[in-house]
mmCIF file of C-alpha atoms in Angstrom:
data_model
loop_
_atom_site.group_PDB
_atom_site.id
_atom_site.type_symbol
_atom_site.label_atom_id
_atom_site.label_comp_id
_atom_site.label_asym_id
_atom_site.label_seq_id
_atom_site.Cartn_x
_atom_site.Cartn_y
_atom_site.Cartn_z
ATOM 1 C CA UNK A 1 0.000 0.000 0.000
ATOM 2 C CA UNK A 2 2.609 2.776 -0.924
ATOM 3 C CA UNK A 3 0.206 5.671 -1.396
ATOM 4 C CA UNK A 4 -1.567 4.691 2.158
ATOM 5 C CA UNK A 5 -1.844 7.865 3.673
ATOM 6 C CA UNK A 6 -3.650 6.821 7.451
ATOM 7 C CA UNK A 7 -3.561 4.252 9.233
ATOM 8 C CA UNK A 8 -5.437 3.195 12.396
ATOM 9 C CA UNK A 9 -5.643 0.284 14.670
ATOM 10 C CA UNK A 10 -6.854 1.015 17.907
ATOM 11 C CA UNK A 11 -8.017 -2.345 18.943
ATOM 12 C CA UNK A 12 -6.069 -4.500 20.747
ATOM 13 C CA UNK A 13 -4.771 -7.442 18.551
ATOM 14 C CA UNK A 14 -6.075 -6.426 15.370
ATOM 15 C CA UNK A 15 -2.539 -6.145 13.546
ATOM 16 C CA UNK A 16 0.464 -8.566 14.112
ATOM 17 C CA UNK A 17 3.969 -7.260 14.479
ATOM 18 C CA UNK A 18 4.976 -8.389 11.089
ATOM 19 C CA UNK A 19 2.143 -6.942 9.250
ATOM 20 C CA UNK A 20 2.468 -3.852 11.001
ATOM 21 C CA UNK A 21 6.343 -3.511 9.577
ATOM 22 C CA UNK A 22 5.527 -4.621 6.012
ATOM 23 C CA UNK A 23 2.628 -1.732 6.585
ATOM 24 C CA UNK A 24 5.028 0.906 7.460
ATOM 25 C CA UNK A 25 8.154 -0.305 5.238
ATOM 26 C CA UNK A 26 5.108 -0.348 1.927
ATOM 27 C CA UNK A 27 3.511 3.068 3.377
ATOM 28 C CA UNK A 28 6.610 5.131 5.029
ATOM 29 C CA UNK A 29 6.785 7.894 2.286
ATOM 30 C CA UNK A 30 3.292 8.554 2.235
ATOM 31 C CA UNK A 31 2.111 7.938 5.228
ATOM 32 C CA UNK A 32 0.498 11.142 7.406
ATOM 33 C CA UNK A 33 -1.134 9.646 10.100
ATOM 34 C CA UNK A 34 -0.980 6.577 12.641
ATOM 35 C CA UNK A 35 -3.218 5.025 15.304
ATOM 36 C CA UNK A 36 -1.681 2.631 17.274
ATOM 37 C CA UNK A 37 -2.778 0.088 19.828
ATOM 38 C CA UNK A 38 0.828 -0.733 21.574
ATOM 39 C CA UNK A 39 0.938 -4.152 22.613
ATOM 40 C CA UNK A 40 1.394 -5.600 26.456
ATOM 41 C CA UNK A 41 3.683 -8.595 25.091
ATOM 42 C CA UNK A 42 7.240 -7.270 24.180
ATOM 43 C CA UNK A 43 7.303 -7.907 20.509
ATOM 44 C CA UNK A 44 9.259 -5.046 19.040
ATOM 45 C CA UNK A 45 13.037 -6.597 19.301
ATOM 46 C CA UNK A 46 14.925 -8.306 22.235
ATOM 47 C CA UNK A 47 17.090 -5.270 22.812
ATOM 48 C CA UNK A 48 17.476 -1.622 20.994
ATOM 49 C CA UNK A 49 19.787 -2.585 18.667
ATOM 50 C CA UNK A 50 17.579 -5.184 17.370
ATOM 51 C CA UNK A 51 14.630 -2.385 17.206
ATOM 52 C CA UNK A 52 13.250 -3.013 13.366
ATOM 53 C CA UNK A 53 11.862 -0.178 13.656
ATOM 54 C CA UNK A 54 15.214 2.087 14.475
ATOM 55 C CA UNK A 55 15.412 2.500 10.336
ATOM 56 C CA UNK A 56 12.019 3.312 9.656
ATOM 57 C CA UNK A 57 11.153 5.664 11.706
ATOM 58 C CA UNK A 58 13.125 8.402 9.729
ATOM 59 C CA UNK A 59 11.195 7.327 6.866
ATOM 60 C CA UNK A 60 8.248 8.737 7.562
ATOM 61 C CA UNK A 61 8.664 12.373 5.914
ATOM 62 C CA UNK A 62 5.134 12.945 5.827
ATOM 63 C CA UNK A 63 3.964 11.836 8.987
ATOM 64 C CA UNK A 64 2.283 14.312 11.556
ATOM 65 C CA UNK A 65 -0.095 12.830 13.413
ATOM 66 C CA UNK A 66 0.648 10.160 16.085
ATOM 67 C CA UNK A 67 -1.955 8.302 18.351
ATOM 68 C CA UNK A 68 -0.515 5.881 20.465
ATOM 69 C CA UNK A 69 -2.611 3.679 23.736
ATOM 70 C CA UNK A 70 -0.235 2.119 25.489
ATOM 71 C CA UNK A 71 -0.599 -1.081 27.715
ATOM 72 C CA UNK A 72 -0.639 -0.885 31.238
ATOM 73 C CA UNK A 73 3.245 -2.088 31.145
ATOM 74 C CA UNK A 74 5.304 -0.831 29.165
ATOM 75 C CA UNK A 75 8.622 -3.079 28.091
ATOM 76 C CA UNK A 76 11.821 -1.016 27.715
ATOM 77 C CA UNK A 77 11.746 -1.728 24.037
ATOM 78 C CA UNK A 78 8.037 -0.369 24.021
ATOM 79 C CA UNK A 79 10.035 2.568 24.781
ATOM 80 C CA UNK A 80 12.922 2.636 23.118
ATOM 81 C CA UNK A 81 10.681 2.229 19.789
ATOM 82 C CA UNK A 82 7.825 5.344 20.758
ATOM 83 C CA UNK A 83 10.814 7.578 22.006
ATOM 84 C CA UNK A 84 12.721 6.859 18.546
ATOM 85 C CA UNK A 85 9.589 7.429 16.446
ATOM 86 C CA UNK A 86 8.552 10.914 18.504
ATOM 87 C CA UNK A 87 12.612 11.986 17.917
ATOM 88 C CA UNK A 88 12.689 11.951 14.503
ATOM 89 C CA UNK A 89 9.215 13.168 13.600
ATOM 90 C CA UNK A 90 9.666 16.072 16.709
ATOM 91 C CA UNK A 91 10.012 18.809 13.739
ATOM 92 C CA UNK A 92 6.783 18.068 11.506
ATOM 93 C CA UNK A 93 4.288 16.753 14.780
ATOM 94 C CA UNK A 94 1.414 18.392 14.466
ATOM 95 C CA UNK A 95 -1.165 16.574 16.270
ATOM 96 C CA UNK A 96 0.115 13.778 19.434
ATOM 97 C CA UNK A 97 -2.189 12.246 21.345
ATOM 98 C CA UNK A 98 -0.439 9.782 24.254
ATOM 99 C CA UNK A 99 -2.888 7.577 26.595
ATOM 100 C CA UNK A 100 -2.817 4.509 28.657
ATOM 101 C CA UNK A 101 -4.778 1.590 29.733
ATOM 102 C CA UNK A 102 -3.465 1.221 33.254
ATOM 103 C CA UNK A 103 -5.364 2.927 36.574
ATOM 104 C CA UNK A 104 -2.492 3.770 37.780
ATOM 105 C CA UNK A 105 -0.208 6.911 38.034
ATOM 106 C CA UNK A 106 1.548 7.261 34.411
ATOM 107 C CA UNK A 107 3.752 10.042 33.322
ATOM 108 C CA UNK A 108 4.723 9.977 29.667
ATOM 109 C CA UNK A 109 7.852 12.807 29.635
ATOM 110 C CA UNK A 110 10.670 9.799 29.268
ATOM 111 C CA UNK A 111 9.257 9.437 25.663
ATOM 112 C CA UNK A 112 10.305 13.250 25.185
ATOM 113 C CA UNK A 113 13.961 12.571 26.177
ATOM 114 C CA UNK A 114 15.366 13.165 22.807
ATOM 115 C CA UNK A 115 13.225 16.043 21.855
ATOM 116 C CA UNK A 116 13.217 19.727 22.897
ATOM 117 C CA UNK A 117 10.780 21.549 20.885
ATOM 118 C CA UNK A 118 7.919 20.773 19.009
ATOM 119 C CA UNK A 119 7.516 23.644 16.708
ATOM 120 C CA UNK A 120 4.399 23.109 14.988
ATOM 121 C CA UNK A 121 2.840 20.940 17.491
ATOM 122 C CA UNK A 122 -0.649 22.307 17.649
ATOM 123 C CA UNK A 123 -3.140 19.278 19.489
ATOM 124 C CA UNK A 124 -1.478 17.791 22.438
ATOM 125 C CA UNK A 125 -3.047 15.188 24.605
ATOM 126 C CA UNK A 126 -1.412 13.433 27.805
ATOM 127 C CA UNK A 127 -2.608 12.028 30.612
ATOM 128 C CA UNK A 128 -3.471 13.905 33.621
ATOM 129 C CA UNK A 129 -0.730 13.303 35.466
ATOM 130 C CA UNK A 130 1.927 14.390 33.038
ATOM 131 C CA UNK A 131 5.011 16.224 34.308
ATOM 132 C CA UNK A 132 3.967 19.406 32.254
ATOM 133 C CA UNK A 133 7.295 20.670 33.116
ATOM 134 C CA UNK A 134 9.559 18.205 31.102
ATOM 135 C CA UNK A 135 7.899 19.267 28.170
ATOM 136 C CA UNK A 136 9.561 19.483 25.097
ATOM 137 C CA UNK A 137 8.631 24.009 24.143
ATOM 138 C CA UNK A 138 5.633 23.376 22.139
ATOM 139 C CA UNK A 139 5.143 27.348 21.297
ATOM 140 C CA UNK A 140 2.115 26.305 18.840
ATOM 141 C CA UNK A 141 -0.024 24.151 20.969
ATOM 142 C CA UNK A 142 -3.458 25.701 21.043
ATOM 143 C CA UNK A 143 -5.333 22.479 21.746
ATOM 144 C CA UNK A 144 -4.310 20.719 25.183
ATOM 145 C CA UNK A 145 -6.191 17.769 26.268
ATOM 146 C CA UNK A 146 -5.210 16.055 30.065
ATOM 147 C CA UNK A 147 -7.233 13.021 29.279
ATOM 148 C CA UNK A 148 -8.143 11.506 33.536
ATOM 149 C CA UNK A 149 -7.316 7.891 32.412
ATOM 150 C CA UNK A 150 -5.798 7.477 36.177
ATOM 151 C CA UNK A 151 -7.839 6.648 39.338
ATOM 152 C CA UNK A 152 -4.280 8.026 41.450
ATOM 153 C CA UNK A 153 -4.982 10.323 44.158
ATOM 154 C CA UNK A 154 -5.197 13.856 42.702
ATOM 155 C CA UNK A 155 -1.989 15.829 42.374
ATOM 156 C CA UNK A 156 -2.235 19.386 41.228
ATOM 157 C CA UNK A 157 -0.622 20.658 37.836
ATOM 158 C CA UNK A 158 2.561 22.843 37.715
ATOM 159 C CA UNK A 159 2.497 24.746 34.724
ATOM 160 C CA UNK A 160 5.399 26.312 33.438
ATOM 161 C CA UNK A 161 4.824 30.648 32.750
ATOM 162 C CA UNK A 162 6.444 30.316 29.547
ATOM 163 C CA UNK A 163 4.440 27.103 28.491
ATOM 164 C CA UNK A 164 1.916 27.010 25.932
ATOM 165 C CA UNK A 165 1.808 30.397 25.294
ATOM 166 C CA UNK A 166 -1.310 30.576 22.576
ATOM 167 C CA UNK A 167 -3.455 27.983 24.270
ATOM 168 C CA UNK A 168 -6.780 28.122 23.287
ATOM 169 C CA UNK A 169 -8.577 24.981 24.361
ATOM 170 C CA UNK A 170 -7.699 22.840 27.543
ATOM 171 C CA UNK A 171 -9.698 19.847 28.876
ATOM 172 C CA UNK A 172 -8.452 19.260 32.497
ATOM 173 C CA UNK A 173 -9.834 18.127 36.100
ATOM 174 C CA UNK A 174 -11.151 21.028 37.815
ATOM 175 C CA UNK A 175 -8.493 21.330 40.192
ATOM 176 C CA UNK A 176 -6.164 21.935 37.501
ATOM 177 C CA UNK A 177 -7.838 24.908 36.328
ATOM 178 C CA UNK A 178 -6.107 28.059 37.797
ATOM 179 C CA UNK A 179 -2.813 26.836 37.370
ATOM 180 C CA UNK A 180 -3.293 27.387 33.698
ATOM 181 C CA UNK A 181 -5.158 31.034 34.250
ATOM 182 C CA UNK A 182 -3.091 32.196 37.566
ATOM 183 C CA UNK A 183 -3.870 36.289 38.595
ATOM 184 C CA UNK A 184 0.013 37.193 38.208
ATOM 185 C CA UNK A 185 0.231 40.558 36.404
ATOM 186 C CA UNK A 186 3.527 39.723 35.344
ATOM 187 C CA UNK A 187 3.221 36.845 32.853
ATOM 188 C CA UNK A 188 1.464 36.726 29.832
ATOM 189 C CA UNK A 189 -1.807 35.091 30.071
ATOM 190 C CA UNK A 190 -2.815 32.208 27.962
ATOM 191 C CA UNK A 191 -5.769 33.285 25.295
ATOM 192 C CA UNK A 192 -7.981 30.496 26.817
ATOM 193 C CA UNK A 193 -11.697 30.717 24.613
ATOM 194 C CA UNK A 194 -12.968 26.782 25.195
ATOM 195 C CA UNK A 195 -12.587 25.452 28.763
ATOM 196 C CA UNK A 196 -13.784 21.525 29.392
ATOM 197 C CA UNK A 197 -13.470 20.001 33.226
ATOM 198 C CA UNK A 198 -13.191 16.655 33.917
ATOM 199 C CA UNK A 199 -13.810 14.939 30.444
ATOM 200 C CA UNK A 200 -17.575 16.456 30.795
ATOM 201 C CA UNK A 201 -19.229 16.936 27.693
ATOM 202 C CA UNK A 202 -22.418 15.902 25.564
ATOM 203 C CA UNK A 203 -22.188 14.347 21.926
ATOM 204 C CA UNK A 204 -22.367 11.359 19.488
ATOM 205 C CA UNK A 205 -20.540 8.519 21.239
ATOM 206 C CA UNK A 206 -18.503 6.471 18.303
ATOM 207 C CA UNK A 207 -18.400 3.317 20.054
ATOM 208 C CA UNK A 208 -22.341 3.200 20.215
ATOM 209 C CA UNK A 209 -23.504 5.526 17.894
ATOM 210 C CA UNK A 210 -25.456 7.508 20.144
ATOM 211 C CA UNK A 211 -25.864 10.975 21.922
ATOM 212 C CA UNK A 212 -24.347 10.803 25.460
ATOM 213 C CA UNK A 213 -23.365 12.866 28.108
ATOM 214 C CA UNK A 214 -19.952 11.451 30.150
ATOM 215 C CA UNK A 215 -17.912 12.810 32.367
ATOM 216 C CA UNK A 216 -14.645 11.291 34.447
ATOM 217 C CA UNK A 217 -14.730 13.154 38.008
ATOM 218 C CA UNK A 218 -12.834 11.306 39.984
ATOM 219 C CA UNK A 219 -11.789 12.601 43.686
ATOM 220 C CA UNK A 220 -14.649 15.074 43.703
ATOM 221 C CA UNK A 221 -16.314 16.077 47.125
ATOM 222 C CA UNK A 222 -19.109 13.409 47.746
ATOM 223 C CA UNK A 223 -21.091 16.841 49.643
ATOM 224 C CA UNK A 224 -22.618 18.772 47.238
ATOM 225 C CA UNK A 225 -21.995 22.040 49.403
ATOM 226 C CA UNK A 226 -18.105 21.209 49.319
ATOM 227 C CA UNK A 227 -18.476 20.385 45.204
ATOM 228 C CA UNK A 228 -20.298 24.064 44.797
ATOM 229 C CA UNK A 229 -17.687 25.786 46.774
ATOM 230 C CA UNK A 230 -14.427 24.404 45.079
ATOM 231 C CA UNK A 231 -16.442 24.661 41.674
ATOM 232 C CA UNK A 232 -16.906 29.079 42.525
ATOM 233 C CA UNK A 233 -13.023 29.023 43.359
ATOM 234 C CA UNK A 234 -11.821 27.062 40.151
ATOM 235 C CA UNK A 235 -14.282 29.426 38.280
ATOM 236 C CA UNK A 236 -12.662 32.759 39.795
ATOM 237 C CA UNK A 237 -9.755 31.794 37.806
ATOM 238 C CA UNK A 238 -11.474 31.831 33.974
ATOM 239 C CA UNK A 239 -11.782 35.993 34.661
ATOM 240 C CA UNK A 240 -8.238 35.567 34.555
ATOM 241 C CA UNK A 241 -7.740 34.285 30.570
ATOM 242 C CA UNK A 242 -6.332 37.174 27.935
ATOM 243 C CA UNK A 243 -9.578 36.217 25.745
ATOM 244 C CA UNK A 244 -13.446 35.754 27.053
ATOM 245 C CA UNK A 245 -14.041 32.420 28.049
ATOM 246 C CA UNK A 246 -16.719 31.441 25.975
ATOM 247 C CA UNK A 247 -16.904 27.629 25.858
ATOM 248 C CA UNK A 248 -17.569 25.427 29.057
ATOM 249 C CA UNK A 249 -18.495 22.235 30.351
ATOM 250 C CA UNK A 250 -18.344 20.840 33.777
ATOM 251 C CA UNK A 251 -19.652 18.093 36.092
ATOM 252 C CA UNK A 252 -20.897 18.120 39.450
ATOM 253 C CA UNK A 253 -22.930 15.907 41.874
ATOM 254 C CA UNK A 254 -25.356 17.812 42.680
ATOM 255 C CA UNK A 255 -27.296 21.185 42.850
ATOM 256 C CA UNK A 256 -29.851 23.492 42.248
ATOM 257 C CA UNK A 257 -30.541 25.640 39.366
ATOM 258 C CA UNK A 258 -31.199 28.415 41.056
ATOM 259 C CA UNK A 259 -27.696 28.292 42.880
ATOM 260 C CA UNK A 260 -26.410 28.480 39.301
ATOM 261 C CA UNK A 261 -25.809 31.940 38.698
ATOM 262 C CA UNK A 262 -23.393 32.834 41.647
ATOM 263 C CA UNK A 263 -21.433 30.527 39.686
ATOM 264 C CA UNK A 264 -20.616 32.555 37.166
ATOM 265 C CA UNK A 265 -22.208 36.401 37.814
ATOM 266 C CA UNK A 266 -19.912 37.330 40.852
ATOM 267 C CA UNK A 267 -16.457 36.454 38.643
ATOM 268 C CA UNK A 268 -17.757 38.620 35.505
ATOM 269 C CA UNK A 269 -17.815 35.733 33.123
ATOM 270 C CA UNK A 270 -20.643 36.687 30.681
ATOM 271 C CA UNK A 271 -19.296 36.125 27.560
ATOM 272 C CA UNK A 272 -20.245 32.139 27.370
ATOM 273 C CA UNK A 273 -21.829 30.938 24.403
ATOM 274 C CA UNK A 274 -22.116 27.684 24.999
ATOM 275 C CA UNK A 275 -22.426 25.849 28.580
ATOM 276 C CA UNK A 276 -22.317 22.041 29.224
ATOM 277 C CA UNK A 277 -23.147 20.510 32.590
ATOM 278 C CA UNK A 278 -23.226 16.621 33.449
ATOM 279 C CA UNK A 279 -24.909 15.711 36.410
ATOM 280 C CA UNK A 280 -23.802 12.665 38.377
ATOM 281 C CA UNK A 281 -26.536 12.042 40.716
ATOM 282 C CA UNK A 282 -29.711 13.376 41.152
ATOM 283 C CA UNK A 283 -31.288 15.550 38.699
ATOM 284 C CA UNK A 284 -32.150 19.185 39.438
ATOM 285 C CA UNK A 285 -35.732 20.173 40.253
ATOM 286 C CA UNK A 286 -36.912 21.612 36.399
ATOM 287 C CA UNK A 287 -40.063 23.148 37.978
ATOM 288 C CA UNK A 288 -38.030 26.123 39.459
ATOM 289 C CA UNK A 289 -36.245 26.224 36.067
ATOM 290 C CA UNK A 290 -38.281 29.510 34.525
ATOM 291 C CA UNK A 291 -36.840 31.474 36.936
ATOM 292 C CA UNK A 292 -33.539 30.999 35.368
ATOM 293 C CA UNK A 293 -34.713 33.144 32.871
ATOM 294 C CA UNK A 294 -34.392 36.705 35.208
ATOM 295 C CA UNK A 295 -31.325 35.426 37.777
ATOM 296 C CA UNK A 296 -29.490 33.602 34.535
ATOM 297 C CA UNK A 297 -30.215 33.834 31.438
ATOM 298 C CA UNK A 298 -31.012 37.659 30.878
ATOM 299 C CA UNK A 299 -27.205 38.423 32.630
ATOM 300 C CA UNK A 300 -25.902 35.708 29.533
ATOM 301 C CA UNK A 301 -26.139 38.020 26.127
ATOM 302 C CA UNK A 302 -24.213 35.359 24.464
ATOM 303 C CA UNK A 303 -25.118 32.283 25.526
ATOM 304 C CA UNK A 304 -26.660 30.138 22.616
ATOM 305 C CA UNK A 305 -26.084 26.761 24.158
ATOM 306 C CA UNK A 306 -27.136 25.243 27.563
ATOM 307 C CA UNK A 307 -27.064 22.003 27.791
ATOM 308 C CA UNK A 308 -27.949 20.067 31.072
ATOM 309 C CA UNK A 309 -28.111 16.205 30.971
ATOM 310 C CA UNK A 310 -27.250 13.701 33.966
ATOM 311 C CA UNK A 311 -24.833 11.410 33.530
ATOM 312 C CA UNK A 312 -25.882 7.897 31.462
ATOM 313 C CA UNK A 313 -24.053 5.059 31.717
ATOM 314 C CA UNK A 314 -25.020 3.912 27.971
ATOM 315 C CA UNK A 315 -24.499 0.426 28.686
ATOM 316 C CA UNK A 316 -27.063 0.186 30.714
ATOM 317 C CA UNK A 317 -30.224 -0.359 28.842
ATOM 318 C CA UNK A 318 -32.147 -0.257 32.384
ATOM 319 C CA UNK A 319 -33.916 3.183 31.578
ATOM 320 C CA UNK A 320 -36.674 4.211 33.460
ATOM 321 C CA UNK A 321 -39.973 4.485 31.839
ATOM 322 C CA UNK A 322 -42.303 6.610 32.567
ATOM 323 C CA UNK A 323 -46.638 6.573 31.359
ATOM 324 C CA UNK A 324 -47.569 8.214 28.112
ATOM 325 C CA UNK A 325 -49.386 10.927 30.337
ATOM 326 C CA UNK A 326 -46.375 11.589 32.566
ATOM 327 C CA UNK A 327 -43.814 11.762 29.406
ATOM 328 C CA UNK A 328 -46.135 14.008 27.620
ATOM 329 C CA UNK A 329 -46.667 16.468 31.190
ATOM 330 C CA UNK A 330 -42.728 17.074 31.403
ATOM 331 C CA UNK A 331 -42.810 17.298 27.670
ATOM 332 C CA UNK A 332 -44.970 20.217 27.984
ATOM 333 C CA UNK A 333 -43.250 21.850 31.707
ATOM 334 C CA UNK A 334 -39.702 22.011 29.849
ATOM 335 C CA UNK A 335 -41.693 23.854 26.696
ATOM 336 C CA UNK A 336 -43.304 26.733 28.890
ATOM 337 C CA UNK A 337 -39.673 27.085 30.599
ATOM 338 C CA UNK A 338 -38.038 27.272 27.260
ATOM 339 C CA UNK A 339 -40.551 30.162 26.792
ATOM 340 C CA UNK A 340 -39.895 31.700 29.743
ATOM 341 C CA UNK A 341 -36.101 31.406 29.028
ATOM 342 C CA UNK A 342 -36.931 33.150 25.393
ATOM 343 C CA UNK A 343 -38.665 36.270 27.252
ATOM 344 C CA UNK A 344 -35.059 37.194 28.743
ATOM 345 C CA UNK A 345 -32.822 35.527 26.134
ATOM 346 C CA UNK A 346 -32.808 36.848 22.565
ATOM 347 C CA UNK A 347 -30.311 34.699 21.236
ATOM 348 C CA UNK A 348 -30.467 31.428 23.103
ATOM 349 C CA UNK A 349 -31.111 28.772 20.331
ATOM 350 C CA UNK A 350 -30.428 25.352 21.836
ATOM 351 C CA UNK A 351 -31.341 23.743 25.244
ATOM 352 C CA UNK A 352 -31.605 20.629 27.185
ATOM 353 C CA UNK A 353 -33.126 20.509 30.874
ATOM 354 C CA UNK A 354 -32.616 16.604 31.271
ATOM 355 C CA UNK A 355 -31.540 14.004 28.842
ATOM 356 C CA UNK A 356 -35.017 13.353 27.272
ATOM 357 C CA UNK A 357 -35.586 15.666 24.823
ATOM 358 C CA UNK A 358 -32.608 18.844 22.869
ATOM 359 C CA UNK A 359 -34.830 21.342 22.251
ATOM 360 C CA UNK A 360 -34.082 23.847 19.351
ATOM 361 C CA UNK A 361 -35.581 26.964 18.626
ATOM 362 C CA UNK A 362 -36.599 27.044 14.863
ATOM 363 C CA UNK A 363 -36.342 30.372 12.405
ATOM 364 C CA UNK A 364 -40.208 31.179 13.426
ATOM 365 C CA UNK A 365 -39.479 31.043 17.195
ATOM 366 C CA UNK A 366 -40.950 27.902 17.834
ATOM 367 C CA UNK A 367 -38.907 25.709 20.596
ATOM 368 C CA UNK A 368 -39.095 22.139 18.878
ATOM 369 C CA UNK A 369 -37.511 19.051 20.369
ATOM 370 C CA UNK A 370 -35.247 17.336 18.087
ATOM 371 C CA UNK A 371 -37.287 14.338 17.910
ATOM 372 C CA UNK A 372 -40.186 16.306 16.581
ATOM 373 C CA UNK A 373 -38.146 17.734 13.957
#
C-alpha cells in the first residue's frame, strides 16, 4: 500500500507485528497519520539494537499525526521504539495524542527525552498526570487535552509561565484549572476561549452511535456544598484568561438551578456561548427552572447553548420508563420554561433541561424538540 496515507488500529490485537512492519516499510513515504494500539507482550526486538523499527522511523517524511494507547506495562523496548519514532518526527508533529490503559499513576515525559521543541505541534493530549514541566517548548499548541485515564490520588498541575503560550482549548480536572489562568500581572496570560473540566461533555458517542453525556470526576467532594464551593473558586480563575471564556463544560454531583448563577455572575464571566453541565446524581428540580430566565439567562447576552443532561451510563439499557401521560406532562413543563427562558434571552437557540428531549428553537421562534423535527 505505498500511497496509504492513514492508518489506524486502535483495537487491541487487530494487527500482528509483522504486518504492522511490512505496513510501514510499503507506506513510510506517504504515510500522514498513525493510530496505534501498543501491545502488552514485548514484541518489538529483544534489545534496541535489534529495534526493526530504528530504520524506519526516519522514513516517515510525511507523517504528523501520532496516536498511540499504550498497555498498562510498558517493556523497555516499548520505549525505546515510541521515544525513537517521537525523535525523529519532533520537527513536523502536528497533532500527538499519548494515553494509557493502566489505573495507575503514568507520566509519559521519558518518551520526550530526545526532543526539545515541538515547533508546529498544535493538538497535544497526555494524561493527567503528566510532568507538564519536562515538556519538550511546544510554542504552537493551542489544543491541550489532560485526558483523567488514572484513578491516582489527585496531584495538582505545575504549569510552566512560559508554556503554551497561545493555548486556546484545555480539557483538564477542575483542580487543575487556575494553574493554567493564575492572577500574576507579570506573565502573559494564555488566550484560553474553550474550557472543558473533567472529560464532561455531551455528543455522538462512536463506540455506540449515540448521543451521550460522560464525564470522568474522579476525587470530587461526595457533599454537594463542598463540590459548589471548590467549583466558585476554580471558576474565579477563567476571569483571569487574555480572551473571554466562551466555551464550558463541567460536572458536578449535585445542585440546584437556582444556585447556578453565583457561579458565574460574581467572577464577571458573561461572555459564554455555549455551557455544558453533566450531572452525576440526582437531577435538578426543572419546575423552578423559569426562573432561570431573570437570575441567569437575561445576565448571559451570548449564551446560545445550555445544555444540562445527567450522567448515562449507555451500557445500561435499564432506563426508566415513565406513562404516556407523565412523558407528555414534562414534555410540555420544559416547553413553557423554554418560553420563559426566550422572554429574557434573545439569542439562546439550543437547550436541554434533562436528557429526554434537545430542544431547538426554529427560524419562526418555535422551541421544537429534536425528535419532533
Amino acid at each position: 500500500m505505498p500511497n496509504l496515507v492513514r492508518f489506524s488500529a486502535l483495537r487491541p490485537s487487530i494487527i500482528k507485528p509483522g504486518t504492522l512492519l511490512a505496513l510501514l516499510s510499503t507506506a513510510s513515504q506517504a504515510l500522514e497519520s498513525i493510530e496505534l494500539y501498543m501491545p502488552t507482550v514485548q514484541w518489538i526486538g529483544n534489545d534496541i539494537e535489534s529495534l526493526p523499527f530504528a530504520n524506519l522511523c526516519p522514513l516517515l517524511p510525511r507523517l504528523h499525526t501520532v496516536h498511540l494507547v499504550l498497555p498498562t506495562l510498558v517493556s523497555p523496548n516499548t520505549t525505546a521504539f515510541i521515544t525513537h519514532l517521537l525523535g525523529s518526527t519532533a520537527m513536523r508533529l502536528e497533532t500527538l495524542k499519548l494515553s494509557h490503559r493502566s489505573s495507575d499513576s503514568f507520566d509519559t515525559t521519558p518518551f520526550f527525552s530526545s526532543v526539545h521543541l515541538w515547533p508546529v505541534l498544535r493538538t497535544l493530549c497526555l494524561p493527567s498526570e503528566t510532568n507538564l514541566s519536562r515538556l519538550p517548548a511546544s510554542p504552537s499548541v493551542r489544543k491541550l487535552e489532560l485526558n483523567l485515564s488514572s484513578e491516582a490520588p489527585h496531584s495538582h498541575a505545575t504549569v510552566p509561565p512560559s508554556a503554551f503560550p497561545v493555548l486556546e482549548e484545555l480539557h483538564c480536572k477542575h483542580q487543575d484549572l487556575p494553574a493554567f489562568l493564575p492572577n500574576y500581572r507579570d506573565i502573559v496570560r494564555h488566550p484560553i476561549h474553550t474550557v472543558v473540566l473533567d472529560d464532561a461533555g455531551y455528543g455522538r458517542d462512536a463506540e455506540y452511535g449515540m448521543d451521550a453525556s460522560r464525564h470522568a470526576m474522579r476525587h470530587a467532594p461526595d457533599d454537594p456544598a463542598r463540590m459548589f464551593a471548590a467549583l466558585r473558586r476554580v471558576f474565579a480563575s477563567l476571569s483571569h484568561s487574555a480572551v473571554p471564556v466562551t466555551h464550558l463544560s463541567f460536572a458536578m454531583k449535585r445542585f440546584e438551578l437556582l444556585d447556578l448563577p453565583s457561579l458565574f455572575l460574581p467572577h464577571g464571566i458573561q461572555a459564554l456561548e455555549t455551557l455544558t453541565i453533566v450531572i452525576d446524581g440526582e437531577q435538578p428540580d426543572a419546575g423552578h427552572a423559569d426562573l432561570l430566565g431573570q437570575a441567569f439567562f437575561a445576565h448571559m447576552p451570548q449564551l446560545h447553548t445550555f445544555l444540562l443532561c445527567e450522567k448515562l451510563d449507555i451500557e445500561d439499557d435499564s432506563f426508566s420508563v415513565v406513562g404516556l401521560e407523565e412523558h407528555s406532562l414534562r414534555k410540555a413543563r420544559q416547553k413553557t420554561c423554554l418560553g420563559t427562558f426566550s422572554q429574557h434571552s434573545a439569542v439562546l437557540r439550543r437547550v436541554m433541561l434533562t436528557l429526554d428531549w434537545e430542544w431547538r428553537k426554529s427560524e419562526s421562534g418555535e422551541w421544537e424538540s429534536v425528535d419532533d423535527v
